[in-house]
Tab-separated table of C-alpha atoms and ligand atoms in Angstrom:
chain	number	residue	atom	x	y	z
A	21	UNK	CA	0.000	0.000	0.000
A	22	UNK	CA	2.726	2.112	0.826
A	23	UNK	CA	0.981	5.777	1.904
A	24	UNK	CA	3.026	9.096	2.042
A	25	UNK	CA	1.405	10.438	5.047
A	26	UNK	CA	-1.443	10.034	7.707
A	27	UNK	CA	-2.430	11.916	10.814
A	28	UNK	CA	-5.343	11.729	13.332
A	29	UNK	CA	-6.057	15.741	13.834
A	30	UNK	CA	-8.030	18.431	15.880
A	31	UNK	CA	-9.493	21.694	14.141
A	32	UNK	CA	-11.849	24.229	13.742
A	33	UNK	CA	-14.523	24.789	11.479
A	34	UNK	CA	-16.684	27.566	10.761
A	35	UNK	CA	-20.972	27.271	10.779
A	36	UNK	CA	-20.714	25.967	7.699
A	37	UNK	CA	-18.924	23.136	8.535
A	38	UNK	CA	-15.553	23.992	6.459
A	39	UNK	CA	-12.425	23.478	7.793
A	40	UNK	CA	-10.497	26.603	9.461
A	41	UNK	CA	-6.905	24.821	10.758
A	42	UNK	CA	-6.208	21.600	11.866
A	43	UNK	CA	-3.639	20.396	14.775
A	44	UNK	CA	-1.308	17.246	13.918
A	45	UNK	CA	-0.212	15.982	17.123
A	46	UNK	CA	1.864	13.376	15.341
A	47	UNK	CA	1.711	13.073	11.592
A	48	UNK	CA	3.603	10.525	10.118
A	49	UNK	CA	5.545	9.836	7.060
A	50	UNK	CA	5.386	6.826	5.383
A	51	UNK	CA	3.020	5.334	7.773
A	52	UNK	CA	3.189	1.274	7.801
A	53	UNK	CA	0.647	-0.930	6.152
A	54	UNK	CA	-0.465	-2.319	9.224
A	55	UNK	CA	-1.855	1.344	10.372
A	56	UNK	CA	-3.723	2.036	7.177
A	57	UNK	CA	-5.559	-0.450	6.538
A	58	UNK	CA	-6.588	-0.710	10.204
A	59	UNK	CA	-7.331	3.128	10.203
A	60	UNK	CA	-9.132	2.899	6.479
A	61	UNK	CA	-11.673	0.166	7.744
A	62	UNK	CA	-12.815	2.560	10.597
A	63	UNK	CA	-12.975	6.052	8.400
A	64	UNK	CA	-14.685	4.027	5.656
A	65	UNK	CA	-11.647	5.154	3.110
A	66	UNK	CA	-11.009	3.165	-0.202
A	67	UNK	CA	-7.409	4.950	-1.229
A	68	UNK	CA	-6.600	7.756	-2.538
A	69	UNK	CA	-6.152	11.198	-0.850
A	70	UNK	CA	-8.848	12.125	1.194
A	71	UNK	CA	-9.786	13.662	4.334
A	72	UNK	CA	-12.462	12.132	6.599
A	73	UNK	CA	-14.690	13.264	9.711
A	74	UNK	CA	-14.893	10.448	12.554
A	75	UNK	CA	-17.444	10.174	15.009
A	76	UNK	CA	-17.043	9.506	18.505
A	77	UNK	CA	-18.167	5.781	17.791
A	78	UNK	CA	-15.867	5.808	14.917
A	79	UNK	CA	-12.608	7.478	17.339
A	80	UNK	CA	-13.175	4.192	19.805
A	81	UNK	CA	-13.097	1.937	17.025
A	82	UNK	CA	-9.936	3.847	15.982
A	83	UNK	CA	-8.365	3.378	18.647
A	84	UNK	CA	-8.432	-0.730	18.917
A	85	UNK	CA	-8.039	-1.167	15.518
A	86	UNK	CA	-4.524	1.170	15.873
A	87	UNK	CA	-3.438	-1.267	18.850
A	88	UNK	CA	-4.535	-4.317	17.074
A	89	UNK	CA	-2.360	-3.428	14.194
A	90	UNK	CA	0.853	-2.348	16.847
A	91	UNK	CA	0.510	1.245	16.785
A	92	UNK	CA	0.147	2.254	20.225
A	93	UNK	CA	0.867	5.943	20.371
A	94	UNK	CA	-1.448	6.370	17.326
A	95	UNK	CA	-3.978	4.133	19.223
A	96	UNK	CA	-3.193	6.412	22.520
A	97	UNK	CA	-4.076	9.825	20.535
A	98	UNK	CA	-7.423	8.426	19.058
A	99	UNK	CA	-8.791	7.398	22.527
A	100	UNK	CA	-7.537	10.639	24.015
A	101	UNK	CA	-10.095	12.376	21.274
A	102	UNK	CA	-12.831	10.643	22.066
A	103	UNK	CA	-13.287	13.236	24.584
A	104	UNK	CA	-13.768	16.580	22.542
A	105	UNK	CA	-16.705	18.218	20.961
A	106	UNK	CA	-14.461	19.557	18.455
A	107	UNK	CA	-14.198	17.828	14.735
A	108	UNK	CA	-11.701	15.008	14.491
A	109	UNK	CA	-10.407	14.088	11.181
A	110	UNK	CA	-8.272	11.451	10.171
A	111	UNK	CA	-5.979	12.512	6.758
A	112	UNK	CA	-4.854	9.887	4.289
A	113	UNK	CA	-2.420	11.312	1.664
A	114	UNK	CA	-2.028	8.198	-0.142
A	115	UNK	CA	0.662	9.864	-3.037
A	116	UNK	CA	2.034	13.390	-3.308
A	117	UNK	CA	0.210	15.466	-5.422
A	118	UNK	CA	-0.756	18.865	-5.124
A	119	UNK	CA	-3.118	18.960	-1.735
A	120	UNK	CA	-6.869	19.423	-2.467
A	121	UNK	CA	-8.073	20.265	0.661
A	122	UNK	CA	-7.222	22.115	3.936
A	123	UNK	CA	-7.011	19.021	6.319
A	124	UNK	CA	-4.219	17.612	3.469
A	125	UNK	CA	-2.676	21.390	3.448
A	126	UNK	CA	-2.140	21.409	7.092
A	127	UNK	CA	-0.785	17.598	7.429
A	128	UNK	CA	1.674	18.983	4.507
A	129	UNK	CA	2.735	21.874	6.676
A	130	UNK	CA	2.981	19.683	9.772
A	131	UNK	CA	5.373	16.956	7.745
A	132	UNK	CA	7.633	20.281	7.175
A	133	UNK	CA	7.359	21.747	10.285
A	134	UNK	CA	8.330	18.156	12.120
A	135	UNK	CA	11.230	17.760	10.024
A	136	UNK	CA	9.485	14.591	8.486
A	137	UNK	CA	10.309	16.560	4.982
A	138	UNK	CA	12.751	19.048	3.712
A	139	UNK	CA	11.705	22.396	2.556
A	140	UNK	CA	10.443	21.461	-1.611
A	141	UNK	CA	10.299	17.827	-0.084
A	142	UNK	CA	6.177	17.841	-0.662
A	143	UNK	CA	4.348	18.799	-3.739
A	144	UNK	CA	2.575	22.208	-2.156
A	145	UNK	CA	1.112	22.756	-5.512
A	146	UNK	CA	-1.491	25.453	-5.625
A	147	UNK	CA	-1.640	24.698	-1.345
A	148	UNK	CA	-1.734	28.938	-0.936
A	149	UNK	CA	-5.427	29.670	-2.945
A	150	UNK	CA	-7.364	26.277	-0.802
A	151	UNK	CA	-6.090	27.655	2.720
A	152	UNK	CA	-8.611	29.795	3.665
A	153	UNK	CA	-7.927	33.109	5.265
A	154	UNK	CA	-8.601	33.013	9.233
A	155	UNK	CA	-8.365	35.137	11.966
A	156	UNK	CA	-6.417	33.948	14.409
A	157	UNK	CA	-7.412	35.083	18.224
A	158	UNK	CA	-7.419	33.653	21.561
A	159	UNK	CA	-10.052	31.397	21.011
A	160	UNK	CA	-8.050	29.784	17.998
A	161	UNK	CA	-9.362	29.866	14.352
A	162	UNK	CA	-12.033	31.924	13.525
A	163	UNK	CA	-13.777	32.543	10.115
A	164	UNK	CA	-13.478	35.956	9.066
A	165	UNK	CA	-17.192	36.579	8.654
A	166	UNK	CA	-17.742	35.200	12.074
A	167	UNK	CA	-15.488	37.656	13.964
A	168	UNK	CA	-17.384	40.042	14.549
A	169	UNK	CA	-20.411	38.001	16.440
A	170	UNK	CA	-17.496	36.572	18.491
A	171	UNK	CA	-15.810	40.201	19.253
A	172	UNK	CA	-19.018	40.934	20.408
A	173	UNK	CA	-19.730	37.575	22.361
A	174	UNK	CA	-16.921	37.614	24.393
A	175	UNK	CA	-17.283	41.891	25.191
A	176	UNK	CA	-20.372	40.896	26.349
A	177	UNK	CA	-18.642	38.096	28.745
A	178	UNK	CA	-16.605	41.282	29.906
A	179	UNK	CA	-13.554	39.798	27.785
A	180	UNK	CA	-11.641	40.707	24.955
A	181	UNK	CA	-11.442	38.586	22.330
A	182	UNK	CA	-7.434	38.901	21.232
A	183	UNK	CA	-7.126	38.596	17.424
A	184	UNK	CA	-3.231	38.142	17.019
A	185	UNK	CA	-3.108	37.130	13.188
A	186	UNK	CA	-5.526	37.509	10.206
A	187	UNK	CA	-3.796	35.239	7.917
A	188	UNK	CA	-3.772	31.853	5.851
A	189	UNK	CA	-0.873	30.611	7.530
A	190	UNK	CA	-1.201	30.289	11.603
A	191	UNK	CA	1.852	30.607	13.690
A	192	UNK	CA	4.195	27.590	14.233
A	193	UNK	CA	4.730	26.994	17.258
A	194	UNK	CA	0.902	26.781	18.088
A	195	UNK	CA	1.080	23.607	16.714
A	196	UNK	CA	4.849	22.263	17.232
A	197	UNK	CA	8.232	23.241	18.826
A	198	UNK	CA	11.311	21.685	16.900
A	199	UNK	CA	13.698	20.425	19.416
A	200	UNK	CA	17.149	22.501	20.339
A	201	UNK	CA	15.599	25.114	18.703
A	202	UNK	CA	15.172	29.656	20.238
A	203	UNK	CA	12.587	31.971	18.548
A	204	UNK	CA	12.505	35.385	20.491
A	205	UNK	CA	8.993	36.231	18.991
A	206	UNK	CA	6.824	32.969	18.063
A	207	UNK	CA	4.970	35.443	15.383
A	208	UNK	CA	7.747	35.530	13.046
A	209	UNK	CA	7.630	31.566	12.321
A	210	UNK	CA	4.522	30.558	9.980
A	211	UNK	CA	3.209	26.873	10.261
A	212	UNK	CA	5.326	24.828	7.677
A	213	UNK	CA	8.383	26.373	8.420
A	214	UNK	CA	11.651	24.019	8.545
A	215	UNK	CA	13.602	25.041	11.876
A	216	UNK	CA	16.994	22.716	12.213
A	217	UNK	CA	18.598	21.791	15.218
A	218	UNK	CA	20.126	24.709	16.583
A	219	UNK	CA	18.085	27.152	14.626
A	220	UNK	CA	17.788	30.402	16.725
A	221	UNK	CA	15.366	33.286	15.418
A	222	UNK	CA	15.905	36.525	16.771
A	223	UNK	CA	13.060	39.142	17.017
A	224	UNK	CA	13.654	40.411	13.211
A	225	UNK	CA	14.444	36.877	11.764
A	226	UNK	CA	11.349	35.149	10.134
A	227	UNK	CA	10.669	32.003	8.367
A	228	UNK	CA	8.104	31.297	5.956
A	229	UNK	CA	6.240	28.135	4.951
A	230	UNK	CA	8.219	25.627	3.289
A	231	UNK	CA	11.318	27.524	3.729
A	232	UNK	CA	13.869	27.420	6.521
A	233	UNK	CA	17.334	25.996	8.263
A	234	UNK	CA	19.225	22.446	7.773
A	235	UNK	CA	20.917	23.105	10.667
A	236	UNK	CA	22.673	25.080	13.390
A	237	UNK	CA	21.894	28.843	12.382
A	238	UNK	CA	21.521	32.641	13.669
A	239	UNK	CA	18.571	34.073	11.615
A	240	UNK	CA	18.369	37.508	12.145
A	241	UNK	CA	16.807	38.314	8.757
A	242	UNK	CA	14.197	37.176	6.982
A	243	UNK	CA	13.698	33.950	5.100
A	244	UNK	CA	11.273	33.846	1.943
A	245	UNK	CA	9.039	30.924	1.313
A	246	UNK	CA	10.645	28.293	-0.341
A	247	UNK	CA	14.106	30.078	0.632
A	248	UNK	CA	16.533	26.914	2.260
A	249	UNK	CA	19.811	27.876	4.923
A	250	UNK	CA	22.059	25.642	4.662
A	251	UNK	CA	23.949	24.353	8.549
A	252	UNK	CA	26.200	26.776	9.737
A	253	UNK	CA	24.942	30.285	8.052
A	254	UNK	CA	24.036	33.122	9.794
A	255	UNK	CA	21.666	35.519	8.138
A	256	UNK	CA	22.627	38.923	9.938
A	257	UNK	CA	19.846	41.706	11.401
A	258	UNK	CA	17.181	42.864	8.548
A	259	UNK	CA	18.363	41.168	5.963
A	260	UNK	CA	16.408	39.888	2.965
A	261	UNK	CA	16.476	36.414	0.875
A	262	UNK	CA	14.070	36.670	-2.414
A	263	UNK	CA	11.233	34.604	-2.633
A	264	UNK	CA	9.665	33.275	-5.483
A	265	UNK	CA	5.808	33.186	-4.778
A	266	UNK	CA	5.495	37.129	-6.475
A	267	UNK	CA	8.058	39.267	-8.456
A	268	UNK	CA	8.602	36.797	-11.181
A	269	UNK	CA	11.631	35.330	-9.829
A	270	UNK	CA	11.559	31.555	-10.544
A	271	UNK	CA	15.135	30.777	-9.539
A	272	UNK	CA	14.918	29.277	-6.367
A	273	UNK	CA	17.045	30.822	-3.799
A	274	UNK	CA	19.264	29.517	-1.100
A	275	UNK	CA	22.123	30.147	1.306
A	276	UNK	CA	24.837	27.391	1.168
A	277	UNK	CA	26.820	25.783	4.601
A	278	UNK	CA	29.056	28.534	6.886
A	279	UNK	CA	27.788	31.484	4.913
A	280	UNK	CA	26.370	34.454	5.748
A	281	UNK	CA	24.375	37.620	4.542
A	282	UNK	CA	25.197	40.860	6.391
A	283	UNK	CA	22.811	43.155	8.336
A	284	UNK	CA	20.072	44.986	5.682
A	285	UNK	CA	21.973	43.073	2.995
A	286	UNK	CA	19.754	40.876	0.325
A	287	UNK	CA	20.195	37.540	-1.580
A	288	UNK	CA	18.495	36.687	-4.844
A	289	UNK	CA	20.642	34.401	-6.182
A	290	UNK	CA	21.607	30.800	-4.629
A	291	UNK	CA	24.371	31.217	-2.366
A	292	UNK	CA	27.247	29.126	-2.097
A	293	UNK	CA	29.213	27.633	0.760
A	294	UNK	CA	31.408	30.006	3.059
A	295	UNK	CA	30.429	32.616	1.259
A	296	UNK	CA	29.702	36.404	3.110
A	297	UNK	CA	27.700	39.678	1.915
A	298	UNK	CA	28.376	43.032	2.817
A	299	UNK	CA	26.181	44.482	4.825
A	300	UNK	CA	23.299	46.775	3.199
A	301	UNK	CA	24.369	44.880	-0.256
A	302	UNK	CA	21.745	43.520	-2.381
A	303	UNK	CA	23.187	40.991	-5.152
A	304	UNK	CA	20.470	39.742	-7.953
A	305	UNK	CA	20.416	37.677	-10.411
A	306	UNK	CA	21.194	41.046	-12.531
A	307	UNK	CA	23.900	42.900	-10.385
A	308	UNK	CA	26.766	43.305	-12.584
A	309	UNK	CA	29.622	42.364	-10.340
A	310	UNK	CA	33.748	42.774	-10.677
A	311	UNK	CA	35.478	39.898	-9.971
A	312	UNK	CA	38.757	40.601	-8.316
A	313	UNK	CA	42.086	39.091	-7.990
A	314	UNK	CA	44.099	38.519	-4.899
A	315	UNK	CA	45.621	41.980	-5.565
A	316	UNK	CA	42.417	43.661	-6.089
A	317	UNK	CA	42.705	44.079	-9.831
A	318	UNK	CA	39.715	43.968	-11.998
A	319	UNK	CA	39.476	40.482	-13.563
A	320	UNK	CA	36.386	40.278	-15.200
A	321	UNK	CA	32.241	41.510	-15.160
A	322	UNK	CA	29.913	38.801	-14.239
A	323	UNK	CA	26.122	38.928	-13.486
A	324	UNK	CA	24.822	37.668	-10.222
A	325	UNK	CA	23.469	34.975	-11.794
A	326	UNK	CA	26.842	33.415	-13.334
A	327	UNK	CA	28.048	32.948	-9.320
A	328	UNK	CA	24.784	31.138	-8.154
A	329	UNK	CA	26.171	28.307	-5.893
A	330	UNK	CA	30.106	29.588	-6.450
A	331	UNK	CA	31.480	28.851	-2.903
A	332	UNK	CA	34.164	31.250	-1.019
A	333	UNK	CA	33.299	34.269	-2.074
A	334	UNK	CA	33.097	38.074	-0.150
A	335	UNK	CA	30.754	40.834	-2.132
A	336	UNK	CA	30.918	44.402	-1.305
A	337	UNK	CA	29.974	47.522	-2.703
A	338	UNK	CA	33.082	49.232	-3.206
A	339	UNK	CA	32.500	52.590	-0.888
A	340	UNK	CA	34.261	54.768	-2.978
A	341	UNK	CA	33.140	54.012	-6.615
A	342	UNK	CA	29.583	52.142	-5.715
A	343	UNK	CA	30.446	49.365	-7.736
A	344	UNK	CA	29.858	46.036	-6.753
A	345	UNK	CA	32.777	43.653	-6.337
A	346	UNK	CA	33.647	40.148	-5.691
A	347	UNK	CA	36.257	38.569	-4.368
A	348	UNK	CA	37.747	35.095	-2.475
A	349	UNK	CA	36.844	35.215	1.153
A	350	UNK	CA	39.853	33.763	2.695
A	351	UNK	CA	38.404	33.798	6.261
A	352	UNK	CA	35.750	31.974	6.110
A	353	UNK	CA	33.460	32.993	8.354
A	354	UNK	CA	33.896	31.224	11.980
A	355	UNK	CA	30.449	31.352	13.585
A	356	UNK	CA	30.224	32.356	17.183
A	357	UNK	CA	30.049	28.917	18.827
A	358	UNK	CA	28.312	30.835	22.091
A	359	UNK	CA	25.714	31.961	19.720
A	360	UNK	CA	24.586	28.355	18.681
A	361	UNK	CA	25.506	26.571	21.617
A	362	UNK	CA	21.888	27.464	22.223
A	363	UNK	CA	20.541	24.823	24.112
B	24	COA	C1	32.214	42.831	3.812
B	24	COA	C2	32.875	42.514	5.117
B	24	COA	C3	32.772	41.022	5.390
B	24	COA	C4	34.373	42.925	5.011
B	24	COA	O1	34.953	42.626	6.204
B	24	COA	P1	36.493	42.155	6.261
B	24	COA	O2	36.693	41.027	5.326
B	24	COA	O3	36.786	41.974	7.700
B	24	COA	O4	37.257	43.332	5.653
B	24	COA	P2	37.916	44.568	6.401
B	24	COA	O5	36.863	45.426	6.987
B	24	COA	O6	39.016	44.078	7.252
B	24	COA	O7	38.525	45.320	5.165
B	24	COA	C5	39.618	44.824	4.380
B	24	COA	C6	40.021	45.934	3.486
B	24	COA	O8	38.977	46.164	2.522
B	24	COA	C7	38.479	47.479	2.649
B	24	COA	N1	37.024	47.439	2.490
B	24	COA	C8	36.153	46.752	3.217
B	24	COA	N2	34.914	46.961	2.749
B	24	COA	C9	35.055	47.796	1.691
B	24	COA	C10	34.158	48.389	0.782
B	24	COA	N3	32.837	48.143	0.863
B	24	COA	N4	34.620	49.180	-0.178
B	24	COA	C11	35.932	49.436	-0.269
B	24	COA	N5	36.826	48.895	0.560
B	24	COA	C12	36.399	48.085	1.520
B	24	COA	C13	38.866	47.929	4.052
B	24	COA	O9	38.923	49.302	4.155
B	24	COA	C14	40.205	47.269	4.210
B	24	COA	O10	41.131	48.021	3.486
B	24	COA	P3	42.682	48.046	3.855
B	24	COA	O11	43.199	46.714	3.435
B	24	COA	O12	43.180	49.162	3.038
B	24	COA	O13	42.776	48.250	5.322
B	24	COA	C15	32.251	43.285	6.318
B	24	COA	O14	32.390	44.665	6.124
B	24	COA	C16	30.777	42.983	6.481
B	24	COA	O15	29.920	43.631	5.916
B	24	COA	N6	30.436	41.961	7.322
B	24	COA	C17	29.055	41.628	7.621
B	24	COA	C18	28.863	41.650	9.119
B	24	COA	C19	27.390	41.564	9.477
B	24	COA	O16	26.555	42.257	8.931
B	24	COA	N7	27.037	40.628	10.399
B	24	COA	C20	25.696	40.418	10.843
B	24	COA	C21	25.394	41.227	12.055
B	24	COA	S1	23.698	41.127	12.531
């Protein structure tokens, strides 16, 4: 049978019944024979990739027909759900293909998120337009058309109902905290985000959905969806990487091992290893660059572009002519171990 994913999850819906955001406790990749066929009997589901409502009846069934087949901690989290009012879904992503609902969305963003896949590791294929746009408050997920009649349900409690986010994607760590990992302010770190161990995120760092670190890392800058850190890079205060979901830019963009972009500087071309930007430099794909020698002669006039992935390199914008320059980086950079001896 041989399934990508499954998870048992916990949502919320709006009055109509459609599905705000769903909580994973413990999605799974590659989940074993054993589990979906035992877990496809209960839900009623005949392959494919599909989504499926259980009752309470159903969630007891669930759970012996989990142990019966050996998986006990799956087994544990379906009896534990028996006692909720709130919908319980079971999610069977059978292959990869682009997600066609918002229970499959989430369980994508989960797999990320747990480190079950790396960043581009899941087809997220048209994932943005199905998640619907929420409002994300201190009672969880609300639909936006709701809001109000719950703003003025809970002033009339005496309480204020605290909206934090009114987004598609909810924060991450609402529904999972990667091991060995800091974040100063949980708001900068959407759901599907790809934190590696040793991963701190200052207060101006942020991480998008499928986008993130492979390893130890200082982000103090901001990393676009779909944007991957490789271990050992720092990405210094303000910075920028260039994503690829508007502008036009279809180069993916990345930041290779023991690199590292300067404060208010910006990538838009793949980095390579050991590499380091000036700060407050931009490179693109277009910048017209100098190469230099050793000596600091002019060797030749590249574009961006032509050092994509070209390890050991320094750019700077020369402060006295403006022109942008390139040229070996013989120290590479040693990160401070204090920093990322985090944990
Ligand atoms: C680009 C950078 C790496 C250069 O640092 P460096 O390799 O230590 O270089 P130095 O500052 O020692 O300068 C070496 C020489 O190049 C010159 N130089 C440095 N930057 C220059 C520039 N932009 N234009 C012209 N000359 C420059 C220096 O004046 C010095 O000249 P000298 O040999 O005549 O003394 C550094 O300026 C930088 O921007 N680091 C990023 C730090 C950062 O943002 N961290 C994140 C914090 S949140």
């Amino acid at each position: 049978m041989s399934y990508f994913s499954f998870a048992i999850g916990i949502g919320a819906q709006n009055k109509k019944g459609e599905w705000l955001d769903i909580y994973y406790q413990q999605p799974l990749l590659n989940p074993s024979d054993a589990l979906i066929k035992a877990a496809a009997a209960v839900a009623g589901h005949n392959g494919g990739n599909e989504a499926i409502t259980l009752t309470k009846a159903q969630l007891v069934e669930l759970a012996a027909a989990l142990d019966g087949a050996g998986e006990s901690a799956q087994a544990e989290l379906a009896s534990k759900l028996q006692n909720t009012e709130q919908p319980v879904v079971v999610t069977f992503i059978a292959t990869d293909e682009a997600p066609a609902s918002v229970p499959e969305c989430y369980l994508k963003l989960h797999l990320l998120t747990h480190r079950l896949v790396l960043p581009h590791g899941t087809n997220l294929t048209g994932l943005f337009g199905l998640l619907p746009n929420v409002a994300w408050t201190s009672e969880g997920a609300i639909a936006i058309d709701e809001l109000a009649d719950r703003q003025l349900a809970a002033r009339m409690r005496g309480t204020v109902l605290e909206v934090s986010a009114v987004d598609k994607f909810p924060k991450m760590t609402n529904y999972f905290v990667p091991a060995t990992t800091r974040i100063a302010d949980t708001d900068r770190v959407r759901l599907g985000a790809h934190m590696g161990d040793n991963t701190t995120v200052m207060h101006e760092g942020f991480i998008n959905f499928n986008a993130g670190t492979l390893g130890a890392s200082m982000i103090e800058g901001r990393i676009s969806a779909g944007v991957v850190v490789g271990k050992g890079s720092d990405l210094g205060g303000g910075c920028s990487t260039m994503g690829t979901l508007s502008g036009g830019g279809n180069i993916i963009i990345s930041v290779g091992e023991e690199s590292l972009i300067g404060a208010n500087a910006g990538l838009g071309i793949p980095l390579g290893d050991r590499c380091i930007i000036e700060s407050g430099l931009y490179i693109t794909a277009g910048t017209k660059i100098m190469l230099l020698d050793d000596s600091n002669q002019d060797v030749e006039i590249v574009k961006g572009r032509d050092l994509a992935g070209v390890a050991d390199l320094i750019f700077r914008r020369n402060s006295l002519t403006g022109r942008v320059e390139a040229k070996t980086n013989k120290t590479a950079i040693q990160l401070n171990e204090a920093l990322h001896a985090n944990n």
